[in-house]
Short mmCIF file of C-alpha atoms in Angstrom, two decimals:
data_model
loop_
_atom_site.label_atom_id
_atom_site.label_comp_id
_atom_site.label_asym_id
_atom_site.label_seq_id
_atom_site.Cartn_x
_atom_site.Cartn_y
_atom_site.Cartn_z
CA MET J 370 74.10 124.75 -149.56
CA LYS J 371 74.83 122.45 -146.73
CA ILE J 372 76.13 123.74 -143.19
CA ALA J 373 77.43 121.60 -140.40
CA PHE J 374 77.52 122.83 -136.76
CA LEU J 375 79.96 120.89 -134.59
CA ASP J 376 77.89 121.85 -131.10
CA THR J 377 74.58 122.61 -130.14
CA ASN J 378 75.74 125.88 -127.76
CA LEU J 379 73.51 129.09 -127.70
CA SER J 380 75.66 130.98 -130.13
CA PHE J 381 75.26 128.28 -132.70
CA LEU J 382 71.57 127.86 -132.40
CA CYS J 383 71.02 131.69 -132.94
CA MET J 384 73.53 131.82 -135.84
CA ALA J 385 71.53 128.75 -137.56
CA HIS J 386 68.37 130.87 -136.99
CA GLU J 387 69.80 134.08 -138.58
CA ILE J 388 71.27 132.23 -141.56
CA LEU J 389 68.01 130.67 -142.36
CA ASP J 390 66.26 133.90 -142.24
CA ASN J 391 68.69 135.07 -145.03
CA ILE J 392 69.49 132.40 -147.25
CA ASN J 393 68.05 128.66 -148.47
CA CYS J 394 70.10 126.18 -146.77
CA GLU J 395 70.48 122.55 -145.18
CA ILE J 396 71.70 122.86 -141.59
CA HIS J 397 72.93 119.82 -139.56
CA PHE J 398 74.23 119.92 -135.96
CA PHE J 399 76.33 117.15 -134.40
CA THR J 400 76.34 116.61 -130.80
CA GLU J 401 77.28 113.52 -128.28
CA ALA J 402 74.15 114.39 -126.05
CA ALA J 403 71.10 112.54 -126.25
CA GLU J 404 68.91 115.94 -126.34
CA VAL J 405 69.68 119.75 -126.96
CA GLY J 406 70.20 121.04 -123.57
CA MET J 407 70.09 117.96 -121.57
CA TYR J 408 73.68 118.05 -120.20
CA GLY J 409 75.73 120.51 -118.24
CA GLU J 410 73.64 123.31 -116.92
CA LYS J 411 74.89 126.68 -118.10
CA PRO J 412 74.28 130.26 -116.68
CA GLY J 413 70.91 131.71 -117.31
CA ILE J 414 71.06 135.12 -115.71
CA ILE J 415 68.96 137.50 -117.72
CA ASP J 416 68.07 141.38 -117.59
CA ASN J 417 65.01 141.28 -119.76
CA TRP J 418 62.65 139.04 -121.62
CA PRO J 419 62.11 138.25 -124.42
CA LEU J 420 65.67 137.76 -125.76
CA LEU J 421 64.80 136.43 -129.12
CA ARG J 422 62.11 136.66 -131.72
CA PRO J 423 59.10 134.60 -130.96
CA ASP J 424 59.40 132.22 -133.89
CA TRP J 425 63.15 131.38 -132.77
CA VAL J 426 61.85 129.92 -129.75
CA SER J 427 59.03 127.22 -129.16
CA PRO J 428 57.14 127.37 -126.06
CA ILE J 429 58.99 126.96 -122.75
CA PHE J 430 55.92 126.45 -120.70
CA SER J 431 56.68 126.72 -116.97
CA GLN J 432 60.10 128.14 -117.47
CA GLU J 433 58.83 131.20 -119.51
CA PRO J 434 60.02 134.19 -117.59
CA ASN J 435 57.91 136.84 -116.32
CA HIS J 436 58.26 140.35 -115.11
CA GLN J 437 60.11 139.47 -111.81
CA SER J 438 62.46 136.72 -113.42
CA THR J 439 66.17 137.51 -113.54
CA ALA J 440 67.15 133.89 -114.74
CA ILE J 441 66.16 131.28 -116.82
CA ARG J 442 67.16 127.50 -116.94
CA GLN J 443 69.38 127.90 -119.91
CA SER J 444 68.93 124.02 -120.95
CA TRP J 445 65.25 124.36 -121.33
CA PHE J 446 65.93 127.64 -123.36
CA ARG J 447 68.47 126.06 -125.79
CA LYS J 448 65.84 123.10 -126.06
CA ALA J 449 63.18 125.55 -127.04
CA ILE J 450 65.36 126.98 -129.74
CA SER J 451 66.51 123.91 -131.01
CA ILE J 452 62.72 122.52 -131.61
CA ALA J 453 62.25 125.89 -133.48
CA LEU J 454 65.00 124.83 -135.70
CA ALA J 455 63.82 121.36 -136.05
CA ASN J 456 60.59 122.84 -137.26
CA ARG J 457 62.26 124.76 -140.01
CA ASN J 458 63.93 121.47 -141.09
CA CYS J 459 67.46 121.77 -139.38
CA ILE J 460 68.81 118.13 -138.73
CA PHE J 461 70.26 117.13 -135.36
CA HIS J 462 72.61 114.13 -135.22
CA LEU J 463 72.06 113.05 -131.36
CA ARG J 464 74.12 110.67 -129.47
CA THR J 465 76.69 111.11 -132.34
CA LYS J 466 80.38 111.35 -132.14
CA VAL J 467 82.42 113.14 -134.66
CA LYS J 468 85.51 110.84 -135.52
CA ASN J 469 87.22 113.18 -138.21
CA VAL J 470 86.84 116.57 -139.70
CA ASN J 471 88.55 117.88 -142.95
CA SER J 472 87.67 120.86 -145.04
CA SER J 473 84.46 119.46 -146.12
CA LYS J 474 83.76 115.93 -144.92
CA ILE J 475 82.49 114.81 -141.52
CA GLU J 476 83.14 111.22 -140.21
CA PHE J 477 80.61 110.19 -137.34
CA VAL J 478 79.28 107.36 -135.36
CA GLY J 479 76.32 107.26 -133.65
CA ALA J 480 72.59 107.32 -133.64
CA GLY J 481 70.37 109.97 -135.12
CA PHE J 482 69.52 111.14 -138.57
CA SER J 483 72.03 109.02 -140.58
CA GLY J 484 73.56 106.40 -138.01
CA SER J 485 77.20 106.16 -138.85
CA GLY J 486 78.97 107.46 -142.01
CA ASN J 487 80.25 110.48 -143.83
CA LEU J 488 78.73 113.57 -144.93
CA THR J 489 79.77 116.35 -147.25
CA PHE J 490 79.03 119.89 -146.37
CA ASP J 491 80.11 123.36 -148.00
CA HIS J 492 80.79 124.80 -144.59
CA ILE J 493 81.73 123.31 -141.28
CA ILE J 494 81.69 125.51 -138.25
CA SER J 495 83.68 124.47 -135.16
CA LYS J 496 83.59 125.74 -131.52
CA GLN J 497 85.65 128.69 -130.56
CA GLN J 498 88.25 128.32 -127.74
CA THR J 499 86.62 128.18 -124.33
CA PRO J 500 87.99 130.54 -121.78
CA ASP J 501 89.79 128.80 -119.07
CA LYS J 502 88.11 130.58 -115.88
CA VAL J 503 86.07 128.35 -113.92
CA TRP J 504 82.84 129.48 -111.92
CA TYR J 505 80.81 127.79 -109.61
CA GLY J 506 77.03 127.49 -109.73
CA GLY J 507 74.05 126.33 -107.69
CA THR J 508 70.49 126.08 -107.49
CA LEU J 509 68.29 126.36 -104.43
CA LEU J 510 65.07 127.52 -102.88
CA GLU J 511 64.64 130.64 -100.86
CA PRO J 512 65.95 132.26 -98.51
CA ILE J 513 69.03 133.39 -100.69
CA PRO J 514 72.42 132.83 -98.63
CA ASN J 515 74.97 135.54 -97.83
CA ILE J 516 77.84 134.57 -100.56
CA ASP J 517 80.48 137.11 -101.06
CA ASN J 518 80.44 138.64 -104.88
CA SER J 519 78.11 136.26 -105.92
CA ILE J 520 75.81 136.84 -109.19
CA ILE J 521 72.30 135.84 -108.26
CA GLY J 522 69.20 135.22 -110.64
CA LYS J 523 65.68 133.98 -109.91
CA ARG J 524 63.83 131.54 -112.37
CA PRO J 525 60.30 131.75 -113.24
CA ASP J 526 59.70 128.61 -111.01
CA SER J 527 61.12 130.63 -107.69
CA ILE J 528 64.27 128.52 -108.01
CA ILE J 529 67.31 130.65 -107.11
CA GLU J 530 70.34 130.54 -109.29
CA ILE J 531 73.82 131.47 -107.84
CA TRP J 532 77.17 131.82 -109.35
CA SER J 533 80.60 132.24 -107.79
CA GLU J 534 84.42 132.61 -108.68
CA ASN J 535 84.88 130.70 -105.55
CA GLU J 536 83.54 127.30 -104.62
CA LEU J 537 80.25 127.33 -102.94
CA PRO J 538 79.74 126.63 -99.27
CA PRO J 539 78.92 122.83 -98.64
CA ASP J 540 76.68 123.51 -95.93
CA ILE J 541 73.70 124.53 -97.86
CA ASN J 542 70.96 122.47 -99.24
CA TRP J 543 71.94 122.73 -103.21
CA LEU J 544 69.33 121.50 -105.35
CA GLN J 545 71.95 121.47 -108.04
CA GLN J 546 75.77 122.46 -108.20
CA MET J 547 77.44 123.25 -111.55
CA GLN J 548 80.70 124.40 -112.93
CA TRP J 549 81.05 126.55 -116.25
CA LYS J 550 84.04 128.08 -117.85
CA GLY J 551 83.60 131.41 -119.50
CA THR J 552 84.09 135.06 -118.61
CA ASN J 553 80.98 136.17 -116.59
CA PRO J 554 77.94 134.35 -115.92
CA LYS J 555 75.98 137.96 -115.56
CA ASN J 556 76.00 138.40 -119.33
CA SER J 557 76.87 135.15 -120.77
CA ILE J 558 73.44 134.41 -122.41
CA ASP J 559 73.58 137.85 -123.99
CA SER J 560 77.13 137.52 -125.17
CA GLU J 561 76.33 133.98 -126.75
CA ILE J 562 73.35 135.56 -128.56
CA ASN J 563 75.26 138.43 -129.82
CA MET J 564 78.30 136.37 -131.02
CA GLY J 565 75.86 134.24 -132.83
CA SER J 566 74.43 137.11 -134.59
CA ALA J 567 77.91 138.36 -135.48
CA ARG J 568 79.13 135.15 -136.70
CA ALA J 569 76.08 134.77 -138.95
CA GLN J 570 76.41 138.27 -140.30
CA GLU J 571 80.09 137.71 -141.04
CA PHE J 572 79.23 134.42 -142.74
CA LEU J 573 76.43 135.82 -144.94
CA ARG J 574 78.76 138.89 -145.93
CA SER J 575 81.27 136.18 -146.94
CA LYS J 576 78.53 134.36 -149.04
CA THR J 577 77.62 138.02 -150.70
CA ILE J 578 81.22 138.89 -151.57
CA LEU J 579 81.81 135.30 -152.99
CA ASN J 580 78.79 135.58 -155.09
#
């Protein structure tokens, strides 16, 4: 069985791991990025660690959360999961633009595993609709500024991650500023992991019914 994922978001990465735990299949990921997790930092707020089984995540080194951490750099987290998937023989088509998709075939152009061409799959899994609500994020070193109704986490490297429904004050020495569309950055990592698990279980149940 060949399965294609048309993104490398956290829920898809977790979904792929769970599918591989249960059935023998070949999994491909398509992304225009040069590296999984390389662009577009997303919320990394966490309540606990670890979030996944150890064999689902390759070493994160300096970004490995400790008992004081309340955030993780999500780009590194996603990259670590993708490395673990690559070690399970998943194929990542990087710098690759999907030109056309029908029920079983993907037409693509770019670099990566096969360059440009067409590939046929038994299942093609697309992104779900993204909420329109915009959140504004920023990272900085302590001290933590007083921003009303903000969501705050501290990464293992002591960098502070802040998210707010309102635009962040410009008079702060931000290391990085971000925008993210979603429901709530406070539980976005947990929500994506749970969504990946739920979609994997739904997928596996459908295979059981068909068989």
